[in-house]
Amino acid sequence: MPLLLASRSPQRRAILTQLGIPFEVCPADVEELTDGDPSTVAVENARRKALALAGDARARTGAVVLGVDTIVVLDGAVFGKPADAADARATLSALAGRSHTVLSGVCVVEPGGEPRTALASTHVHFRALDAATLDWYAGTGEWEGRAGGYAIQGRGAALVDAIEGDYLNVVGLPVPALLDLLPAILQEAR
């Protein structure tokens, strides 16, 4: 069964490719929640993406639709994608020397089926970051389009002291949650 990914995320594409799962990128433009209970925000945004694509003509070919949303949570506040370098620096400064949670909502819609969702959680501890490190990372531009303003799989690895949980969740696609929802998907892998 073909998989349609309702996302522009190059990280999600890379993870699916790494697993050998065939897929097609079909971004879904939806209005995302930004406030509320963080777990609800992540799952609802993933659900909105998946349902938007499931209603599209591309999904009427017997494909499975995958929607994912990843957010960073610190002290109950959701940190989405920074608007600019100053916002990225402020976000990273807030995370510096502290532990935060990366939540990913995952939603799959199989042909004729109801949406099924999962939530993945990973705890990330940042190193203490001085002004020079914050300036360096903000200057890389790598924060653009990244929840919490960093990419753990890139230069953002220099900001992280430790993680507890699924590394790929922090990158953008929690594989265990995906396999729980679609256990047969690896049978499609090449």
mmCIF file with all atom_site columns, C-alpha atoms in Angstrom:
data_model
loop_
_atom_site.group_PDB
_atom_site.id
_atom_site.type_symbol
_atom_site.label_atom_id
_atom_site.label_alt_id
_atom_site.label_comp_id
_atom_site.label_asym_id
_atom_site.label_entity_id
_atom_site.label_seq_id
_atom_site.pdbx_PDB_ins_code
_atom_site.Cartn_x
_atom_site.Cartn_y
_atom_site.Cartn_z
_atom_site.occupancy
_atom_site.B_iso_or_equiv
_atom_site.pdbx_formal_charge
_atom_site.auth_seq_id
_atom_site.auth_comp_id
_atom_site.auth_asym_id
_atom_site.auth_atom_id
_atom_site.pdbx_PDB_model_num
ATOM 1   C CA . MET A 1 1   ? 0.000   0.000  0.000  1.00 0.00 ? 1   MET A CA 1
ATOM 2   C CA . PRO A 1 2   ? 1.499   3.374  -0.923 1.00 0.00 ? 2   PRO A CA 1
ATOM 3   C CA . LEU A 1 3   ? 2.249   5.829  1.885  1.00 0.00 ? 3   LEU A CA 1
ATOM 4   C CA . LEU A 1 4   ? 1.471   9.522  1.500  1.00 0.00 ? 4   LEU A CA 1
ATOM 5   C CA . LEU A 1 5   ? 3.428   11.813 3.818  1.00 0.00 ? 5   LEU A CA 1
ATOM 6   C CA . ALA A 1 6   ? 1.470   14.950 4.695  1.00 0.00 ? 6   ALA A CA 1
ATOM 7   C CA . SER A 1 7   ? 4.641   16.925 5.421  1.00 0.00 ? 7   SER A CA 1
ATOM 8   C CA . ARG A 1 8   ? 7.387   18.975 3.789  1.00 0.00 ? 8   ARG A CA 1
ATOM 9   C CA . SER A 1 9   ? 9.903   17.889 6.434  1.00 0.00 ? 9   SER A CA 1
ATOM 10  C CA . PRO A 1 10  ? 13.185  16.736 4.920  1.00 0.00 ? 10  PRO A CA 1
ATOM 11  C CA . GLN A 1 11  ? 13.909  14.931 8.202  1.00 0.00 ? 11  GLN A CA 1
ATOM 12  C CA . ARG A 1 12  ? 10.770  12.812 7.950  1.00 0.00 ? 12  ARG A CA 1
ATOM 13  C CA . ARG A 1 13  ? 11.593  11.996 4.345  1.00 0.00 ? 13  ARG A CA 1
ATOM 14  C CA . ALA A 1 14  ? 15.118  10.980 5.350  1.00 0.00 ? 14  ALA A CA 1
ATOM 15  C CA . ILE A 1 15  ? 13.857  8.660  8.109  1.00 0.00 ? 15  ILE A CA 1
ATOM 16  C CA . LEU A 1 16  ? 11.345  6.935  5.823  1.00 0.00 ? 16  LEU A CA 1
ATOM 17  C CA . THR A 1 17  ? 14.052  6.584  3.165  1.00 0.00 ? 17  THR A CA 1
ATOM 18  C CA . GLN A 1 18  ? 16.476  5.183  5.747  1.00 0.00 ? 18  GLN A CA 1
ATOM 19  C CA . LEU A 1 19  ? 13.877  2.545  6.650  1.00 0.00 ? 19  LEU A CA 1
ATOM 20  C CA . GLY A 1 20  ? 13.340  1.728  2.956  1.00 0.00 ? 20  GLY A CA 1
ATOM 21  C CA . ILE A 1 21  ? 9.647   2.585  3.133  1.00 0.00 ? 21  ILE A CA 1
ATOM 22  C CA . PRO A 1 22  ? 8.281   3.807  -0.210 1.00 0.00 ? 22  PRO A CA 1
ATOM 23  C CA . PHE A 1 23  ? 6.339   7.048  0.100  1.00 0.00 ? 23  PHE A CA 1
ATOM 24  C CA . GLU A 1 24  ? 5.186   10.131 -1.722 1.00 0.00 ? 24  GLU A CA 1
ATOM 25  C CA . VAL A 1 25  ? 5.439   13.631 -0.279 1.00 0.00 ? 25  VAL A CA 1
ATOM 26  C CA . CYS A 1 26  ? 2.076   15.418 -0.345 1.00 0.00 ? 26  CYS A CA 1
ATOM 27  C CA . PRO A 1 27  ? 2.251   18.375 2.054  1.00 0.00 ? 27  PRO A CA 1
ATOM 28  C CA . ALA A 1 28  ? -0.988  19.343 3.739  1.00 0.00 ? 28  ALA A CA 1
ATOM 29  C CA . ASP A 1 29  ? -1.497  23.019 4.446  1.00 0.00 ? 29  ASP A CA 1
ATOM 30  C CA . VAL A 1 30  ? -3.631  23.272 7.558  1.00 0.00 ? 30  VAL A CA 1
ATOM 31  C CA . GLU A 1 31  ? -4.076  25.731 10.358 1.00 0.00 ? 31  GLU A CA 1
ATOM 32  C CA . GLU A 1 32  ? -2.099  24.311 13.274 1.00 0.00 ? 32  GLU A CA 1
ATOM 33  C CA . LEU A 1 33  ? -2.879  24.704 16.940 1.00 0.00 ? 33  LEU A CA 1
ATOM 34  C CA . THR A 1 34  ? -0.226  26.607 18.856 1.00 0.00 ? 34  THR A CA 1
ATOM 35  C CA . ASP A 1 35  ? -1.803  26.842 22.299 1.00 0.00 ? 35  ASP A CA 1
ATOM 36  C CA . GLY A 1 36  ? -3.340  24.354 24.688 1.00 0.00 ? 36  GLY A CA 1
ATOM 37  C CA . ASP A 1 37  ? -2.325  21.118 26.314 1.00 0.00 ? 37  ASP A CA 1
ATOM 38  C CA . PRO A 1 38  ? 0.944   20.184 24.537 1.00 0.00 ? 38  PRO A CA 1
ATOM 39  C CA . SER A 1 39  ? -0.010  16.525 24.012 1.00 0.00 ? 39  SER A CA 1
ATOM 40  C CA . THR A 1 40  ? -3.335  17.579 22.525 1.00 0.00 ? 40  THR A CA 1
ATOM 41  C CA . VAL A 1 41  ? -1.639  20.173 20.298 1.00 0.00 ? 41  VAL A CA 1
ATOM 42  C CA . ALA A 1 42  ? 0.827   17.641 18.829 1.00 0.00 ? 42  ALA A CA 1
ATOM 43  C CA . VAL A 1 43  ? -1.770  14.925 18.201 1.00 0.00 ? 43  VAL A CA 1
ATOM 44  C CA . GLU A 1 44  ? -4.416  17.302 16.859 1.00 0.00 ? 44  GLU A CA 1
ATOM 45  C CA . ASN A 1 45  ? -1.987  18.939 14.434 1.00 0.00 ? 45  ASN A CA 1
ATOM 46  C CA . ALA A 1 46  ? -0.917  15.517 13.130 1.00 0.00 ? 46  ALA A CA 1
ATOM 47  C CA . ARG A 1 47  ? -4.575  14.534 12.810 1.00 0.00 ? 47  ARG A CA 1
ATOM 48  C CA . ARG A 1 48  ? -5.425  17.718 10.911 1.00 0.00 ? 48  ARG A CA 1
ATOM 49  C CA . LYS A 1 49  ? -2.598  17.119 8.445  1.00 0.00 ? 49  LYS A CA 1
ATOM 50  C CA . ALA A 1 50  ? -3.547  13.487 7.853  1.00 0.00 ? 50  ALA A CA 1
ATOM 51  C CA . LEU A 1 51  ? -7.260  14.213 7.459  1.00 0.00 ? 51  LEU A CA 1
ATOM 52  C CA . ALA A 1 52  ? -6.631  17.113 5.087  1.00 0.00 ? 52  ALA A CA 1
ATOM 53  C CA . LEU A 1 53  ? -4.638  14.826 2.808  1.00 0.00 ? 53  LEU A CA 1
ATOM 54  C CA . ALA A 1 54  ? -6.983  11.849 3.260  1.00 0.00 ? 54  ALA A CA 1
ATOM 55  C CA . GLY A 1 55  ? -9.777  14.005 1.816  1.00 0.00 ? 55  GLY A CA 1
ATOM 56  C CA . ASP A 1 56  ? -7.620  14.940 -1.174 1.00 0.00 ? 56  ASP A CA 1
ATOM 57  C CA . ALA A 1 57  ? -7.939  13.131 -4.495 1.00 0.00 ? 57  ALA A CA 1
ATOM 58  C CA . ARG A 1 58  ? -4.352  11.829 -4.207 1.00 0.00 ? 58  ARG A CA 1
ATOM 59  C CA . ALA A 1 59  ? -5.381  9.727  -1.216 1.00 0.00 ? 59  ALA A CA 1
ATOM 60  C CA . ARG A 1 60  ? -8.310  8.069  -2.991 1.00 0.00 ? 60  ARG A CA 1
ATOM 61  C CA . THR A 1 61  ? -5.973  5.592  -4.665 1.00 0.00 ? 61  THR A CA 1
ATOM 62  C CA . GLY A 1 62  ? -5.825  3.193  -1.717 1.00 0.00 ? 62  GLY A CA 1
ATOM 63  C CA . ALA A 1 63  ? -2.929  4.939  -0.027 1.00 0.00 ? 63  ALA A CA 1
ATOM 64  C CA . VAL A 1 64  ? -2.210  5.215  3.683  1.00 0.00 ? 64  VAL A CA 1
ATOM 65  C CA . VAL A 1 65  ? -1.836  8.813  4.857  1.00 0.00 ? 65  VAL A CA 1
ATOM 66  C CA . LEU A 1 66  ? 0.711   9.796  7.518  1.00 0.00 ? 66  LEU A CA 1
ATOM 67  C CA . GLY A 1 67  ? 0.543   13.085 9.419  1.00 0.00 ? 67  GLY A CA 1
ATOM 68  C CA . VAL A 1 68  ? 3.125   14.061 12.036 1.00 0.00 ? 68  VAL A CA 1
ATOM 69  C CA . ASP A 1 69  ? 3.632   17.116 14.212 1.00 0.00 ? 69  ASP A CA 1
ATOM 70  C CA . THR A 1 70  ? 6.620   17.691 16.497 1.00 0.00 ? 70  THR A CA 1
ATOM 71  C CA . ILE A 1 71  ? 6.773   20.312 19.234 1.00 0.00 ? 71  ILE A CA 1
ATOM 72  C CA . VAL A 1 72  ? 9.126   21.232 22.061 1.00 0.00 ? 72  VAL A CA 1
ATOM 73  C CA . VAL A 1 73  ? 7.704   21.737 25.548 1.00 0.00 ? 73  VAL A CA 1
ATOM 74  C CA . LEU A 1 74  ? 9.355   23.490 28.497 1.00 0.00 ? 74  LEU A CA 1
ATOM 75  C CA . ASP A 1 75  ? 7.457   24.152 31.728 1.00 0.00 ? 75  ASP A CA 1
ATOM 76  C CA . GLY A 1 76  ? 4.170   23.467 29.928 1.00 0.00 ? 76  GLY A CA 1
ATOM 77  C CA . ALA A 1 77  ? 4.843   26.057 27.207 1.00 0.00 ? 77  ALA A CA 1
ATOM 78  C CA . VAL A 1 78  ? 4.971   25.005 23.556 1.00 0.00 ? 78  VAL A CA 1
ATOM 79  C CA . PHE A 1 79  ? 7.990   26.170 21.578 1.00 0.00 ? 79  PHE A CA 1
ATOM 80  C CA . GLY A 1 80  ? 7.269   25.959 17.885 1.00 0.00 ? 80  GLY A CA 1
ATOM 81  C CA . LYS A 1 81  ? 9.363   27.120 14.966 1.00 0.00 ? 81  LYS A CA 1
ATOM 82  C CA . PRO A 1 82  ? 11.162  30.423 15.661 1.00 0.00 ? 82  PRO A CA 1
ATOM 83  C CA . ALA A 1 83  ? 10.113  33.366 13.530 1.00 0.00 ? 83  ALA A CA 1
ATOM 84  C CA . ASP A 1 84  ? 13.642  34.740 13.107 1.00 0.00 ? 84  ASP A CA 1
ATOM 85  C CA . ALA A 1 85  ? 17.204  34.480 14.466 1.00 0.00 ? 85  ALA A CA 1
ATOM 86  C CA . ALA A 1 86  ? 16.401  36.612 17.528 1.00 0.00 ? 86  ALA A CA 1
ATOM 87  C CA . ASP A 1 87  ? 13.446  34.355 18.358 1.00 0.00 ? 87  ASP A CA 1
ATOM 88  C CA . ALA A 1 88  ? 15.668  31.277 17.852 1.00 0.00 ? 88  ALA A CA 1
ATOM 89  C CA . ARG A 1 89  ? 18.298  32.710 20.192 1.00 0.00 ? 89  ARG A CA 1
ATOM 90  C CA . ALA A 1 90  ? 15.644  33.482 22.835 1.00 0.00 ? 90  ALA A CA 1
ATOM 91  C CA . THR A 1 91  ? 14.221  29.956 22.550 1.00 0.00 ? 91  THR A CA 1
ATOM 92  C CA . LEU A 1 92  ? 17.646  28.339 22.844 1.00 0.00 ? 92  LEU A CA 1
ATOM 93  C CA . SER A 1 93  ? 18.485  30.584 25.784 1.00 0.00 ? 93  SER A CA 1
ATOM 94  C CA . ALA A 1 94  ? 15.318  29.383 27.549 1.00 0.00 ? 94  ALA A CA 1
ATOM 95  C CA . LEU A 1 95  ? 16.267  25.738 26.892 1.00 0.00 ? 95  LEU A CA 1
ATOM 96  C CA . ALA A 1 96  ? 19.932  26.162 27.892 1.00 0.00 ? 96  ALA A CA 1
ATOM 97  C CA . GLY A 1 97  ? 21.044  24.086 30.872 1.00 0.00 ? 97  GLY A CA 1
ATOM 98  C CA . ARG A 1 98  ? 17.573  22.591 31.276 1.00 0.00 ? 98  ARG A CA 1
ATOM 99  C CA . SER A 1 99  ? 15.565  19.555 30.277 1.00 0.00 ? 99  SER A CA 1
ATOM 100 C CA . HIS A 1 100 ? 12.674  19.851 27.862 1.00 0.00 ? 100 HIS A CA 1
ATOM 101 C CA . THR A 1 101 ? 10.313  17.397 26.216 1.00 0.00 ? 101 THR A CA 1
ATOM 102 C CA . VAL A 1 102 ? 9.939   16.746 22.515 1.00 0.00 ? 102 VAL A CA 1
ATOM 103 C CA . LEU A 1 103 ? 6.439   15.519 21.682 1.00 0.00 ? 103 LEU A CA 1
ATOM 104 C CA . SER A 1 104 ? 5.374   14.127 18.328 1.00 0.00 ? 104 SER A CA 1
ATOM 105 C CA . GLY A 1 105 ? 1.806   13.416 17.410 1.00 0.00 ? 105 GLY A CA 1
ATOM 106 C CA . VAL A 1 106 ? 1.436   10.759 14.730 1.00 0.00 ? 106 VAL A CA 1
ATOM 107 C CA . CYS A 1 107 ? -1.761  10.066 12.786 1.00 0.00 ? 107 CYS A CA 1
ATOM 108 C CA . VAL A 1 108 ? -2.419  7.452  10.125 1.00 0.00 ? 108 VAL A CA 1
ATOM 109 C CA . VAL A 1 109 ? -5.511  7.106  7.990  1.00 0.00 ? 109 VAL A CA 1
ATOM 110 C CA . GLU A 1 110 ? -5.887  3.893  6.026  1.00 0.00 ? 110 GLU A CA 1
ATOM 111 C CA . PRO A 1 111 ? -8.318  3.656  3.084  1.00 0.00 ? 111 PRO A CA 1
ATOM 112 C CA . GLY A 1 112 ? -11.866 3.683  4.432  1.00 0.00 ? 112 GLY A CA 1
ATOM 113 C CA . GLY A 1 113 ? -10.617 3.760  7.987  1.00 0.00 ? 113 GLY A CA 1
ATOM 114 C CA . GLU A 1 114 ? -10.806 6.141  10.892 1.00 0.00 ? 114 GLU A CA 1
ATOM 115 C CA . PRO A 1 115 ? -7.751  8.146  11.924 1.00 0.00 ? 115 PRO A CA 1
ATOM 116 C CA . ARG A 1 116 ? -5.521  6.396  14.459 1.00 0.00 ? 116 ARG A CA 1
ATOM 117 C CA . THR A 1 117 ? -3.122  8.415  16.564 1.00 0.00 ? 117 THR A CA 1
ATOM 118 C CA . ALA A 1 118 ? -0.118  7.994  18.822 1.00 0.00 ? 118 ALA A CA 1
ATOM 119 C CA . LEU A 1 119 ? 2.018   10.309 20.923 1.00 0.00 ? 119 LEU A CA 1
ATOM 120 C CA . ALA A 1 120 ? 5.773   9.970  21.390 1.00 0.00 ? 120 ALA A CA 1
ATOM 121 C CA . SER A 1 121 ? 7.769   11.719 24.093 1.00 0.00 ? 121 SER A CA 1
ATOM 122 C CA . THR A 1 122 ? 11.530  12.194 24.427 1.00 0.00 ? 122 THR A CA 1
ATOM 123 C CA . HIS A 1 123 ? 13.328  14.144 27.140 1.00 0.00 ? 123 HIS A CA 1
ATOM 124 C CA . VAL A 1 124 ? 16.272  16.259 25.996 1.00 0.00 ? 124 VAL A CA 1
ATOM 125 C CA . HIS A 1 125 ? 18.773  17.906 28.324 1.00 0.00 ? 125 HIS A CA 1
ATOM 126 C CA . PHE A 1 126 ? 20.640  20.908 26.936 1.00 0.00 ? 126 PHE A CA 1
ATOM 127 C CA . ARG A 1 127 ? 24.117  21.909 27.964 1.00 0.00 ? 127 ARG A CA 1
ATOM 128 C CA . ALA A 1 128 ? 24.599  25.290 29.605 1.00 0.00 ? 128 ALA A CA 1
ATOM 129 C CA . LEU A 1 129 ? 25.052  27.636 26.654 1.00 0.00 ? 129 LEU A CA 1
ATOM 130 C CA . ASP A 1 130 ? 27.076  30.826 26.756 1.00 0.00 ? 130 ASP A CA 1
ATOM 131 C CA . ALA A 1 131 ? 26.381  33.875 24.602 1.00 0.00 ? 131 ALA A CA 1
ATOM 132 C CA . ALA A 1 132 ? 29.037  32.901 22.044 1.00 0.00 ? 132 ALA A CA 1
ATOM 133 C CA . THR A 1 133 ? 27.475  29.459 21.534 1.00 0.00 ? 133 THR A CA 1
ATOM 134 C CA . LEU A 1 134 ? 23.982  30.935 21.242 1.00 0.00 ? 134 LEU A CA 1
ATOM 135 C CA . ASP A 1 135 ? 25.234  33.474 18.687 1.00 0.00 ? 135 ASP A CA 1
ATOM 136 C CA . TRP A 1 136 ? 27.087  30.751 16.754 1.00 0.00 ? 136 TRP A CA 1
ATOM 137 C CA . TYR A 1 137 ? 24.065  28.490 16.494 1.00 0.00 ? 137 TYR A CA 1
ATOM 138 C CA . ALA A 1 138 ? 21.613  31.288 15.703 1.00 0.00 ? 138 ALA A CA 1
ATOM 139 C CA . GLY A 1 139 ? 24.043  32.356 12.974 1.00 0.00 ? 139 GLY A CA 1
ATOM 140 C CA . THR A 1 140 ? 23.999  28.922 11.328 1.00 0.00 ? 140 THR A CA 1
ATOM 141 C CA . GLY A 1 141 ? 20.382  29.334 10.233 1.00 0.00 ? 141 GLY A CA 1
ATOM 142 C CA . GLU A 1 142 ? 19.845  25.671 11.038 1.00 0.00 ? 142 GLU A CA 1
ATOM 143 C CA . TRP A 1 143 ? 17.068  26.663 13.460 1.00 0.00 ? 143 TRP A CA 1
ATOM 144 C CA . GLU A 1 144 ? 14.797  27.673 10.566 1.00 0.00 ? 144 GLU A CA 1
ATOM 145 C CA . GLY A 1 145 ? 11.683  25.525 10.368 1.00 0.00 ? 145 GLY A CA 1
ATOM 146 C CA . ARG A 1 146 ? 12.662  23.520 13.472 1.00 0.00 ? 146 ARG A CA 1
ATOM 147 C CA . ALA A 1 147 ? 10.488  23.061 16.533 1.00 0.00 ? 147 ALA A CA 1
ATOM 148 C CA . GLY A 1 148 ? 12.387  24.476 19.492 1.00 0.00 ? 148 GLY A CA 1
ATOM 149 C CA . GLY A 1 149 ? 14.860  26.128 17.144 1.00 0.00 ? 149 GLY A CA 1
ATOM 150 C CA . TYR A 1 150 ? 17.411  23.320 16.814 1.00 0.00 ? 150 TYR A CA 1
ATOM 151 C CA . ALA A 1 151 ? 18.245  20.250 14.753 1.00 0.00 ? 151 ALA A CA 1
ATOM 152 C CA . ILE A 1 152 ? 19.743  17.480 16.893 1.00 0.00 ? 152 ILE A CA 1
ATOM 153 C CA . GLN A 1 153 ? 20.876  15.612 13.768 1.00 0.00 ? 153 GLN A CA 1
ATOM 154 C CA . GLY A 1 154 ? 22.954  18.600 12.644 1.00 0.00 ? 154 GLY A CA 1
ATOM 155 C CA . ARG A 1 155 ? 24.992  21.278 14.368 1.00 0.00 ? 155 ARG A CA 1
ATOM 156 C CA . GLY A 1 156 ? 22.347  21.352 17.092 1.00 0.00 ? 156 GLY A CA 1
ATOM 157 C CA . ALA A 1 157 ? 23.969  18.192 18.469 1.00 0.00 ? 157 ALA A CA 1
ATOM 158 C CA . ALA A 1 158 ? 26.511  20.559 20.062 1.00 0.00 ? 158 ALA A CA 1
ATOM 159 C CA . LEU A 1 159 ? 23.726  21.983 22.250 1.00 0.00 ? 159 LEU A CA 1
ATOM 160 C CA . VAL A 1 160 ? 22.581  18.651 23.682 1.00 0.00 ? 160 VAL A CA 1
ATOM 161 C CA . ASP A 1 161 ? 24.005  16.990 26.780 1.00 0.00 ? 161 ASP A CA 1
ATOM 162 C CA . ALA A 1 162 ? 21.779  13.884 26.833 1.00 0.00 ? 162 ALA A CA 1
ATOM 163 C CA . ILE A 1 163 ? 18.476  12.428 25.694 1.00 0.00 ? 163 ILE A CA 1
ATOM 164 C CA . GLU A 1 164 ? 16.106  9.918  27.216 1.00 0.00 ? 164 GLU A CA 1
ATOM 165 C CA . GLY A 1 165 ? 13.884  8.204  24.688 1.00 0.00 ? 165 GLY A CA 1
ATOM 166 C CA . ASP A 1 166 ? 13.628  7.948  20.931 1.00 0.00 ? 166 ASP A CA 1
ATOM 167 C CA . TYR A 1 167 ? 16.310  9.962  19.114 1.00 0.00 ? 167 TYR A CA 1
ATOM 168 C CA . LEU A 1 168 ? 14.354  9.897  15.838 1.00 0.00 ? 168 LEU A CA 1
ATOM 169 C CA . ASN A 1 169 ? 11.406  11.478 17.633 1.00 0.00 ? 169 ASN A CA 1
ATOM 170 C CA . VAL A 1 170 ? 13.617  14.513 18.252 1.00 0.00 ? 170 VAL A CA 1
ATOM 171 C CA . VAL A 1 171 ? 14.634  14.467 14.576 1.00 0.00 ? 171 VAL A CA 1
ATOM 172 C CA . GLY A 1 172 ? 10.953  14.489 13.577 1.00 0.00 ? 172 GLY A CA 1
ATOM 173 C CA . LEU A 1 173 ? 9.457   10.997 13.130 1.00 0.00 ? 173 LEU A CA 1
ATOM 174 C CA . PRO A 1 174 ? 9.109   8.567  16.059 1.00 0.00 ? 174 PRO A CA 1
ATOM 175 C CA . VAL A 1 175 ? 9.628   5.195  14.397 1.00 0.00 ? 175 VAL A CA 1
ATOM 176 C CA . PRO A 1 176 ? 8.269   3.072  17.294 1.00 0.00 ? 176 PRO A CA 1
ATOM 177 C CA . ALA A 1 177 ? 4.997   5.050  17.247 1.00 0.00 ? 177 ALA A CA 1
ATOM 178 C CA . LEU A 1 178 ? 4.761   4.690  13.461 1.00 0.00 ? 178 LEU A CA 1
ATOM 179 C CA . LEU A 1 179 ? 5.334   0.919  13.695 1.00 0.00 ? 179 LEU A CA 1
ATOM 180 C CA . ASP A 1 180 ? 2.744   0.610  16.474 1.00 0.00 ? 180 ASP A CA 1
ATOM 181 C CA . LEU A 1 181 ? 0.169   2.232  14.179 1.00 0.00 ? 181 LEU A CA 1
ATOM 182 C CA . LEU A 1 182 ? 1.309   0.475  10.981 1.00 0.00 ? 182 LEU A CA 1
ATOM 183 C CA . PRO A 1 183 ? 3.069   -2.742 12.002 1.00 0.00 ? 183 PRO A CA 1
ATOM 184 C CA . ALA A 1 184 ? 3.028   -4.145 8.434  1.00 0.00 ? 184 ALA A CA 1
ATOM 185 C CA . ILE A 1 185 ? 4.691   -1.096 6.893  1.00 0.00 ? 185 ILE A CA 1
ATOM 186 C CA . LEU A 1 186 ? 8.136   -2.667 7.016  1.00 0.00 ? 186 LEU A CA 1
ATOM 187 C CA . GLN A 1 187 ? 6.864   -5.418 4.740  1.00 0.00 ? 187 GLN A CA 1
ATOM 188 C CA . GLU A 1 188 ? 6.602   -2.720 2.072  1.00 0.00 ? 188 GLU A CA 1
ATOM 189 C CA . ALA A 1 189 ? 10.227  -1.663 2.674  1.00 0.00 ? 189 ALA A CA 1
ATOM 190 C CA . ARG A 1 190 ? 12.776  -2.081 -0.088 1.00 0.00 ? 190 ARG A CA 1
#
